[in-house]
XYZ file of C-alpha atoms in Angstrom:
455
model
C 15.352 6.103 -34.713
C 17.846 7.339 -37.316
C 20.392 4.465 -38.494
C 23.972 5.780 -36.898
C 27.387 4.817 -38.432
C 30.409 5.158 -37.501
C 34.211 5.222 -38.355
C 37.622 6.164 -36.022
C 40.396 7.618 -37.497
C 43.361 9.313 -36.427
C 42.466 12.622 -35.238
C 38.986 14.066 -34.439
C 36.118 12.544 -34.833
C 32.971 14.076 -36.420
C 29.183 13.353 -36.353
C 27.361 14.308 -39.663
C 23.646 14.225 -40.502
C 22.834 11.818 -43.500
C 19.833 11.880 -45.700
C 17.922 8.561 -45.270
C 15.352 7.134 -47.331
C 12.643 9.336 -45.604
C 14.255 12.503 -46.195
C 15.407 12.717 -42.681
C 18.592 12.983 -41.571
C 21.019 10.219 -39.945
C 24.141 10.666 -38.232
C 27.329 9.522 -39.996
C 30.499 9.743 -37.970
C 33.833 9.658 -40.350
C 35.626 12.071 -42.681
C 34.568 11.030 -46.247
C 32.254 14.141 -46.489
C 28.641 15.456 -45.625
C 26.578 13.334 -46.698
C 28.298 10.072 -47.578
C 28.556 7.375 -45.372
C 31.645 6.361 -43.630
C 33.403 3.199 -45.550
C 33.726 1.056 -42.546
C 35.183 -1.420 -44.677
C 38.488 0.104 -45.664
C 39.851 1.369 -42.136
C 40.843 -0.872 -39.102
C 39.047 -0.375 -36.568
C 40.215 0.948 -33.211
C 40.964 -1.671 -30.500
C 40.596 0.863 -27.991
C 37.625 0.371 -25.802
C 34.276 2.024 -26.444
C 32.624 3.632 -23.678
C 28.873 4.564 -25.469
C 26.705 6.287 -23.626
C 24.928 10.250 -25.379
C 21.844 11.141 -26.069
C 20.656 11.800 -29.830
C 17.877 14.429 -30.922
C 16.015 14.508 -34.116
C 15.093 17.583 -36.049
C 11.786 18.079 -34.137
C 13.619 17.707 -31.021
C 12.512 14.521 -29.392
C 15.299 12.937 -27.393
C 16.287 9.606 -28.219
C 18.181 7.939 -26.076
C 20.717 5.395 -26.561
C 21.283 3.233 -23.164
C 24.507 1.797 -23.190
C 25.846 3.779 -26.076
C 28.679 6.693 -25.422
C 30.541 7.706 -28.666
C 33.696 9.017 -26.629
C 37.554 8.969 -26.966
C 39.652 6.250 -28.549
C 42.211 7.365 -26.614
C 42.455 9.711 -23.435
C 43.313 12.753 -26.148
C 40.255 12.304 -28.747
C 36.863 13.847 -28.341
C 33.888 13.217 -29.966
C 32.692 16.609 -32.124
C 29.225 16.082 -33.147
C 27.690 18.668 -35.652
C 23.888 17.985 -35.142
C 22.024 21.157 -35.980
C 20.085 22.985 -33.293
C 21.111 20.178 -30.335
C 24.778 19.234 -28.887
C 26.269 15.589 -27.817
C 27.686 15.152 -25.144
C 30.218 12.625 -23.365
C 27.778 12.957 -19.860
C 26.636 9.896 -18.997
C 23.144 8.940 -18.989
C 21.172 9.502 -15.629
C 19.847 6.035 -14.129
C 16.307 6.288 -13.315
C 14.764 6.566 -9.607
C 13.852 2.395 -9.859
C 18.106 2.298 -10.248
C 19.000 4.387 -8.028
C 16.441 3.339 -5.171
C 18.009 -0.391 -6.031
C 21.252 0.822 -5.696
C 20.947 2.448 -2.391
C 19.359 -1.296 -1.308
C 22.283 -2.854 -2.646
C 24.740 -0.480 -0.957
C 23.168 -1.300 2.458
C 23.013 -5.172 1.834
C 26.833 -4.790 0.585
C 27.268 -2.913 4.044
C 24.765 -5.342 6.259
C 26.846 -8.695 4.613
C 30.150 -7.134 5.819
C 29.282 -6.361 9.323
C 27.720 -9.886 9.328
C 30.943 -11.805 7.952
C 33.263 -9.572 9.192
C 32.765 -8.364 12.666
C 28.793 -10.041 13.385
C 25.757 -8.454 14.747
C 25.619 -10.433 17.513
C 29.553 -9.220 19.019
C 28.321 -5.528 17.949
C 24.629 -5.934 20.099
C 26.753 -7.917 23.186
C 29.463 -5.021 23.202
C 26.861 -2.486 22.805
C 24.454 -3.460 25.719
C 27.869 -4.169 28.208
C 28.680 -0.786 27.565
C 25.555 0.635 27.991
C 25.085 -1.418 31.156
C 28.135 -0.467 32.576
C 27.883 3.242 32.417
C 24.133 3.023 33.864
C 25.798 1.174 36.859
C 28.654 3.253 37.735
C 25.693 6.462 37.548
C 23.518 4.986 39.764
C 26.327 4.083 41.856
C 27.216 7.387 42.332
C 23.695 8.497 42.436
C 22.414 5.759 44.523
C 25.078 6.782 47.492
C 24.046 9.453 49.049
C 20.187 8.210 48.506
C 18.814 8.045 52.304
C 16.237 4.841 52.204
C 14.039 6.016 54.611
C 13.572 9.116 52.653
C 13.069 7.310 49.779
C 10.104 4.910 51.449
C 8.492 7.933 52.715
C 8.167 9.698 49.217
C 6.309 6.609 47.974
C 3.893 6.238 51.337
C 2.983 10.181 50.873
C 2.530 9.693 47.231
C -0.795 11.239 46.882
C -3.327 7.817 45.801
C -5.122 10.036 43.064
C -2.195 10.314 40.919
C -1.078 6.335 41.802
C -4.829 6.204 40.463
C -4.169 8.030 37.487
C -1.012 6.841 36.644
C -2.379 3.072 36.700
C -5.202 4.241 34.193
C -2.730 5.411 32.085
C -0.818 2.211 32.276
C -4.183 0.400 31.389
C -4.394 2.562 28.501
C -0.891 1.382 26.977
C -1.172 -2.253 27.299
C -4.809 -1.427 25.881
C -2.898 -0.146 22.706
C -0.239 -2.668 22.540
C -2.887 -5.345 21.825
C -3.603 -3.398 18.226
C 0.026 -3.696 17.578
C -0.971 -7.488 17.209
C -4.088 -6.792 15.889
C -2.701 -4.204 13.102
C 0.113 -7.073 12.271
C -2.635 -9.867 11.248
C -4.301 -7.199 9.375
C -0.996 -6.785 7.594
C -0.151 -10.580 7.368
C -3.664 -11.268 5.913
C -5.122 -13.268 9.387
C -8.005 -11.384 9.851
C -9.510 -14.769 11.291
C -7.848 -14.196 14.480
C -10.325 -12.547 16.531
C -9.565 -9.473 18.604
C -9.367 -11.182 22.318
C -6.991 -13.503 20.701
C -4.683 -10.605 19.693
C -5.295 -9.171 22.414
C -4.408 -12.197 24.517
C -1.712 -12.541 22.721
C -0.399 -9.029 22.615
C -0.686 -8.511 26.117
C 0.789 -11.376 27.702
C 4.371 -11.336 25.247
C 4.931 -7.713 25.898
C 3.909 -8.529 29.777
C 6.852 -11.284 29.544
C 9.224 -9.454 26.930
C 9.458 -6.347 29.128
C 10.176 -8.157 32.355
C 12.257 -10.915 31.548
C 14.090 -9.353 28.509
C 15.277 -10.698 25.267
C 11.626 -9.679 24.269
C 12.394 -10.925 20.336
C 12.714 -14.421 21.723
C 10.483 -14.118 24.657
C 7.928 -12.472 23.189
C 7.439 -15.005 20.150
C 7.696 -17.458 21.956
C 4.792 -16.476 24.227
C 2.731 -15.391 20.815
C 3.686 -18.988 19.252
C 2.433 -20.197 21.768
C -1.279 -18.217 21.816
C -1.501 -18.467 17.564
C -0.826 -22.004 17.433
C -4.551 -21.963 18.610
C -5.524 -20.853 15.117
C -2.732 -22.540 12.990
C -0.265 -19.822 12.575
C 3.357 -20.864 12.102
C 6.347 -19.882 12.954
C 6.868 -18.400 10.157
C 3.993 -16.634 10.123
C 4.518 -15.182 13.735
C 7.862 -14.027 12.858
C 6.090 -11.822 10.568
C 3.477 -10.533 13.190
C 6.541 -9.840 15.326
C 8.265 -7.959 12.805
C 5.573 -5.845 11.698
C 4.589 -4.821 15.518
C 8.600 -4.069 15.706
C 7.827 -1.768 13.340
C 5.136 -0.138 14.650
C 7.201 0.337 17.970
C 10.634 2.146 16.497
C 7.950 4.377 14.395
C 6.045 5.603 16.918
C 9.497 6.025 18.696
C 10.749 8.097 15.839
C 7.969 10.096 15.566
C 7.546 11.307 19.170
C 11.616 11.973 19.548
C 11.416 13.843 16.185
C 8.619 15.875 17.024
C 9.499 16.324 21.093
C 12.862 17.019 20.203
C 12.591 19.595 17.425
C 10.072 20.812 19.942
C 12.197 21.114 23.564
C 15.977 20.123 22.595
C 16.760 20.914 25.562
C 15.145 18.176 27.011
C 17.324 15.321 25.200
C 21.076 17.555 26.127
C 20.032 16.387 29.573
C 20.448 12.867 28.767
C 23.180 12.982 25.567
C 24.566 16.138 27.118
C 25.037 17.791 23.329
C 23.925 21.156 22.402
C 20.412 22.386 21.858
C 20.973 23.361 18.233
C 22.711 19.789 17.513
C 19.903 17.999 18.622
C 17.415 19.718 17.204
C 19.317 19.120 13.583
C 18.892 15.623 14.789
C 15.528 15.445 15.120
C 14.651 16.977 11.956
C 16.508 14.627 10.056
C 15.123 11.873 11.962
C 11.691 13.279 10.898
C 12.951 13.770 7.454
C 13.883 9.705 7.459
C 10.320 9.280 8.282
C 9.077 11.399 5.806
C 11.095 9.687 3.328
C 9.939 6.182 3.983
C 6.477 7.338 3.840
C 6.813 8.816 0.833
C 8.165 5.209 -0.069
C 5.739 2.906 1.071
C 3.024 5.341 -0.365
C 4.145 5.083 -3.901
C 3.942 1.003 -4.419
C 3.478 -1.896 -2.817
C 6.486 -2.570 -1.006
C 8.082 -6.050 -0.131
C 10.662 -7.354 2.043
C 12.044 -10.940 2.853
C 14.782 -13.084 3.527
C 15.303 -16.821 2.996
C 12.035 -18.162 2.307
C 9.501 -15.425 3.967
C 8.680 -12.241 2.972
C 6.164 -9.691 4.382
C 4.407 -6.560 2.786
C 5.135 -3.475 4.006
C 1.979 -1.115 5.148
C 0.796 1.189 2.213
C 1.094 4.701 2.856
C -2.304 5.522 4.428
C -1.665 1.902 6.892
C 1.774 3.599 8.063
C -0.031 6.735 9.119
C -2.225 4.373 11.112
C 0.686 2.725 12.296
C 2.903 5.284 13.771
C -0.606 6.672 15.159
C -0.867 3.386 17.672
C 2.955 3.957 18.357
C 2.099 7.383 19.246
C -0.095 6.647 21.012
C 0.953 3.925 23.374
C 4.093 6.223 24.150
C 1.547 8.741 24.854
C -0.011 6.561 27.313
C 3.017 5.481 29.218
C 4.426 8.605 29.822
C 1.707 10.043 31.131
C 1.551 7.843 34.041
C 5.196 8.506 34.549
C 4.315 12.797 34.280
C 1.610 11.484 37.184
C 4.756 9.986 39.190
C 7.171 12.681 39.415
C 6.975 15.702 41.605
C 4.825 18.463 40.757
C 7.808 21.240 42.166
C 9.563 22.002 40.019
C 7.152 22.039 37.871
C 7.996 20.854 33.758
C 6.297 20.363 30.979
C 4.680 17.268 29.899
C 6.713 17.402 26.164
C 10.273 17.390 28.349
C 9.157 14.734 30.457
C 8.156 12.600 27.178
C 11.459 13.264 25.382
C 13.256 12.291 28.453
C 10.957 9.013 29.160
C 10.853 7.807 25.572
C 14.910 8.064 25.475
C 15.551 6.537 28.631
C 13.106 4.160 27.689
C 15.103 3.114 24.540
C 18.285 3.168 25.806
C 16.841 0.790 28.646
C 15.768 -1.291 25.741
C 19.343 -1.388 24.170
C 20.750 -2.603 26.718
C 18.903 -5.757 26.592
C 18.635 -6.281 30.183
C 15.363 -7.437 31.889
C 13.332 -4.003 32.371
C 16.015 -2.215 31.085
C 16.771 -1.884 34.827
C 19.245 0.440 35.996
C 19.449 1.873 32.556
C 16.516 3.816 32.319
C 16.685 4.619 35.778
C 20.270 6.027 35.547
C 18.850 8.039 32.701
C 16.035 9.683 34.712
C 17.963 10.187 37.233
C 20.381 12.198 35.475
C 17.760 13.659 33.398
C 15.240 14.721 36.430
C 18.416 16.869 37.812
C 16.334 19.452 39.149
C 14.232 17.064 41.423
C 15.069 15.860 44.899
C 16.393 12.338 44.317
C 14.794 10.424 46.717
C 11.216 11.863 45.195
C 12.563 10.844 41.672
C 13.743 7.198 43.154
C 9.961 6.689 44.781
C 8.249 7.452 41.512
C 10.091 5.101 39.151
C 9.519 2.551 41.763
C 6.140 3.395 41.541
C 6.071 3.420 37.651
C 7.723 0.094 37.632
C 5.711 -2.077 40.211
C 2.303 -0.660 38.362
C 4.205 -1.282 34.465
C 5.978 -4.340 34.832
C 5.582 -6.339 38.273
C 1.311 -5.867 38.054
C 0.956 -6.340 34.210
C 3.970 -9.532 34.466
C 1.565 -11.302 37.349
C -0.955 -11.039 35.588
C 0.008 -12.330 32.685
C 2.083 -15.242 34.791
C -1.709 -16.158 36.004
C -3.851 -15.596 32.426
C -0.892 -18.051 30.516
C -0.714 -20.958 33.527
C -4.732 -20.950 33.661
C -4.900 -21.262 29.896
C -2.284 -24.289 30.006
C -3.763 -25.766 32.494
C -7.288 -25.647 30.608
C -5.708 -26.680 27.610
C -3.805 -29.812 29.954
C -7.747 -30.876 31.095
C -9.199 -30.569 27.386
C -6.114 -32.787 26.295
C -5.252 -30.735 24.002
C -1.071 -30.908 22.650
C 1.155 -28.014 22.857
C 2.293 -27.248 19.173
C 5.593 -28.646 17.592
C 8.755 -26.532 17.964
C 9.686 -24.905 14.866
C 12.696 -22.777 13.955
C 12.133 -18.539 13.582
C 14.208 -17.489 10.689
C 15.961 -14.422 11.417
C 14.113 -11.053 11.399
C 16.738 -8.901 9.483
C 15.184 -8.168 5.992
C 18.058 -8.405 3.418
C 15.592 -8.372 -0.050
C 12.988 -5.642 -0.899
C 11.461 -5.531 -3.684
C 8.164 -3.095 -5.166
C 5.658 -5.902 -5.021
C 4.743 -9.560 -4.994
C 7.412 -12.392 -6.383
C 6.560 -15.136 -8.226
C 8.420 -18.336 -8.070
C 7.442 -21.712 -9.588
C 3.971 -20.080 -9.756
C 3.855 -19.381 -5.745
C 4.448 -16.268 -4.383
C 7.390 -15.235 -1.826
């Protein structure tokens, strides 16, 4: 790189090329001539501050760039006038590269996470959220629920034709069948492969049995999984990862079936956020743009996140694919056997009915109450406008005594049997540890070292 000096004076500044010992050229800024180099000596120098930050190019044309260093006004009425043959300086700033700017985007949402923490707190924002949420669902069903004639209501469900209550409790089968690979997929990811399947499956099956009925499935649900892993020496750390990572797996699959559904029928989520057809379809294509994106992310590097003394990798590119495929499919499952419950006239598509199920469904889950009951049936409800209500009442009746009452007694029966054969064999229940909190706050493109063990 060509030796650059420098000089300020009253008035313009000018860049000059100066021979060096090569016969190249190096740039001499000051006015004692082409070719001589500025007598830095004999001026005082500016105590204006230096903002350095240009690009230089050599005679063949190979930028070199100069991080940090902008040759730009003493004052706010000097300019720098470079004379570099065949290339131009300028005062533009250097672009940061992608690493930067991906960091700063990080940093702009921790900056943004740490205020709503400090300032107003998560936990005020998810309490007002799910009393709102709550409250709305009740004063719809309320005036829904009104002019609902009971007696029509238990006849629906006793004419309900068997082979579709048949059907619909495959399909049910088939979902908790795929929840137990969200387990399965999140020792994979944590590196316990020595946790057999039935365990996961065990495991899987019994804390989304509990989580969905009694709500609060975070807490609920790892408890219930501590509980089952502690057989094999996980800890709690360990399971706050598996719960995480099957989190994930859920709100992808989510993503992916309202981005898709929605771009596909828009229609069929203005019956539940009452917005336009074109607005919601812009919606869904950014949410499957989001998607894209992190794929995209997770594709190009190992990726890393953690927070106060655990840290999990993210799934690799190909792994994601895999992921939001058992998401996919699981939703897939369940809202099939809710298409079984609902009338057949009118008659709808099974696409509209999986928009609608998969939003109700998630507004049930914001809400945070056990089921999400009376929000997602408020939802359906409202969304199902062109059924007869008392038909619509029967099947979600239907849909929940074969999804959560069934599947929640059973799992009631599989966890007190396996106490009480643990209780016979003597063996003790594990100590209580603390789960940190499952709100990443660090990322980083692959594995930490500190004090020669990784984070």
């Amino acid at each position: 790189m060509h030796p650059v000096s420098f000089e300020p004076v009253d008035g313009w500044k000018s860049a000059k090329i100066l021979p060096d010992r090569q016969g190249r050229g190096q740039v001499g800024l000051g006015g004692n001539g082409p070719g001589e180099p500025a007598n830095l000596s004999q001026r005082q120098p500016s105590r204006a501050p230096a903002s350095f930050a240009s690009r230089c190019h050599d005679r063949f044309g190979t930028v070199i760039a100069t991080p940090g260093l902008d040759i730009g006004r003493r004052h706010d009425d000097m300019w720098v006038d470079a004379e570099i043959p065949g290339n131009r300086v300028t005062d533009r700033p250097m672009q940061p590269r992608p690493e930067d700017r991906e960091r700063t985007v990080f940093d702009a949402l921790h900056r943004a996470a740490l205020f709503c923490d400090k300032k107003i707190g998560w936990n005020r924002l998810g309490v007002v959220l799910s009393a709102a949420i709550i409250a709305i669902a009740a004063m719809v069903l309320y005036r829904i629920l009104r002019t609902i004639n009971a007696s029509e209501v238990m006849e629906a469900v006793v004419t309900t034709d068997w082979h579709d209550i048949a059907l619909a409790a495959l399909f049910v089968a088939g979902g908790y069948f795929t929840l137990t690979f969200y387990d399965l997929f999140a020792l994979s990811t944590i590196g316990r492969t020595d946790v057999p399947y039935w365990g996961a499956a065990l495991a899987g099956f019994t804390s989304y049995s509990v989580g969905h009925n009694v709500g609060a499935s975070v807490l609920t649900g790892g408890a219930v999984r501590y509980r089952v892993y502690s057989a094999w020496g996980l800890s709690a750390i360990e399971v706050a990862k598996i719960c995480f990572v099957a989190g994930l797996t859920f709100w992808l699959g989510n993503a992916t079936v309202l981005g898709l559904g929605i771009a596909y029928a828009p229609l069929a989520a203005s019956a539940i956020d009452q917005l336009p057809a074109w607005l919601n379809r812009v919606g869904a294509l950014l949410i499957l743009l989001v998607l894209a994106l992190y794929v995209s992310w997770v594709w190009r590097r190992p990726r890393i996140v953690g927070r106060e003394g655990w840290s999990v990798a993210l799934p690799d590119g190909p792994l994601t694919l895999l992921q939001i495929g058992i998401g996919i499919v699981d939703l897939g499952f369940c809202a099939l056997a809710m298409y079984m419950l609902v009338p057949e006239e009118p008659n709808i598509g099974f696409v509209t009915l999986a928009v609608i199920f998969v939003s109700a469904t998630l507004l049930g889950f914001a809400s945070h109450a056990p089921g999400g009951i009376g929000v997602f049936d408020a939802a359906m409800l409202v969304a199902l406008w062109q059924f007869d209500k008392e038909d619509v009442l029967a099947g979600l009746l239907l849909f929940r005594l074969l999804y959560y009452i069934v599947p929640f007694a059973l799992s009631l029966l599989i966890l007190g049997g396996r106490e009480l054969v643990l209780a016979l064999r003597g063996a003790r229940p594990p100590p209580i540890q603390p789960l940190p909190s499952l709100a990443p706050t660090d990322v980083a493109t692959g594995p930490r070292e500190e004090k020669g063990e990784p984070r």
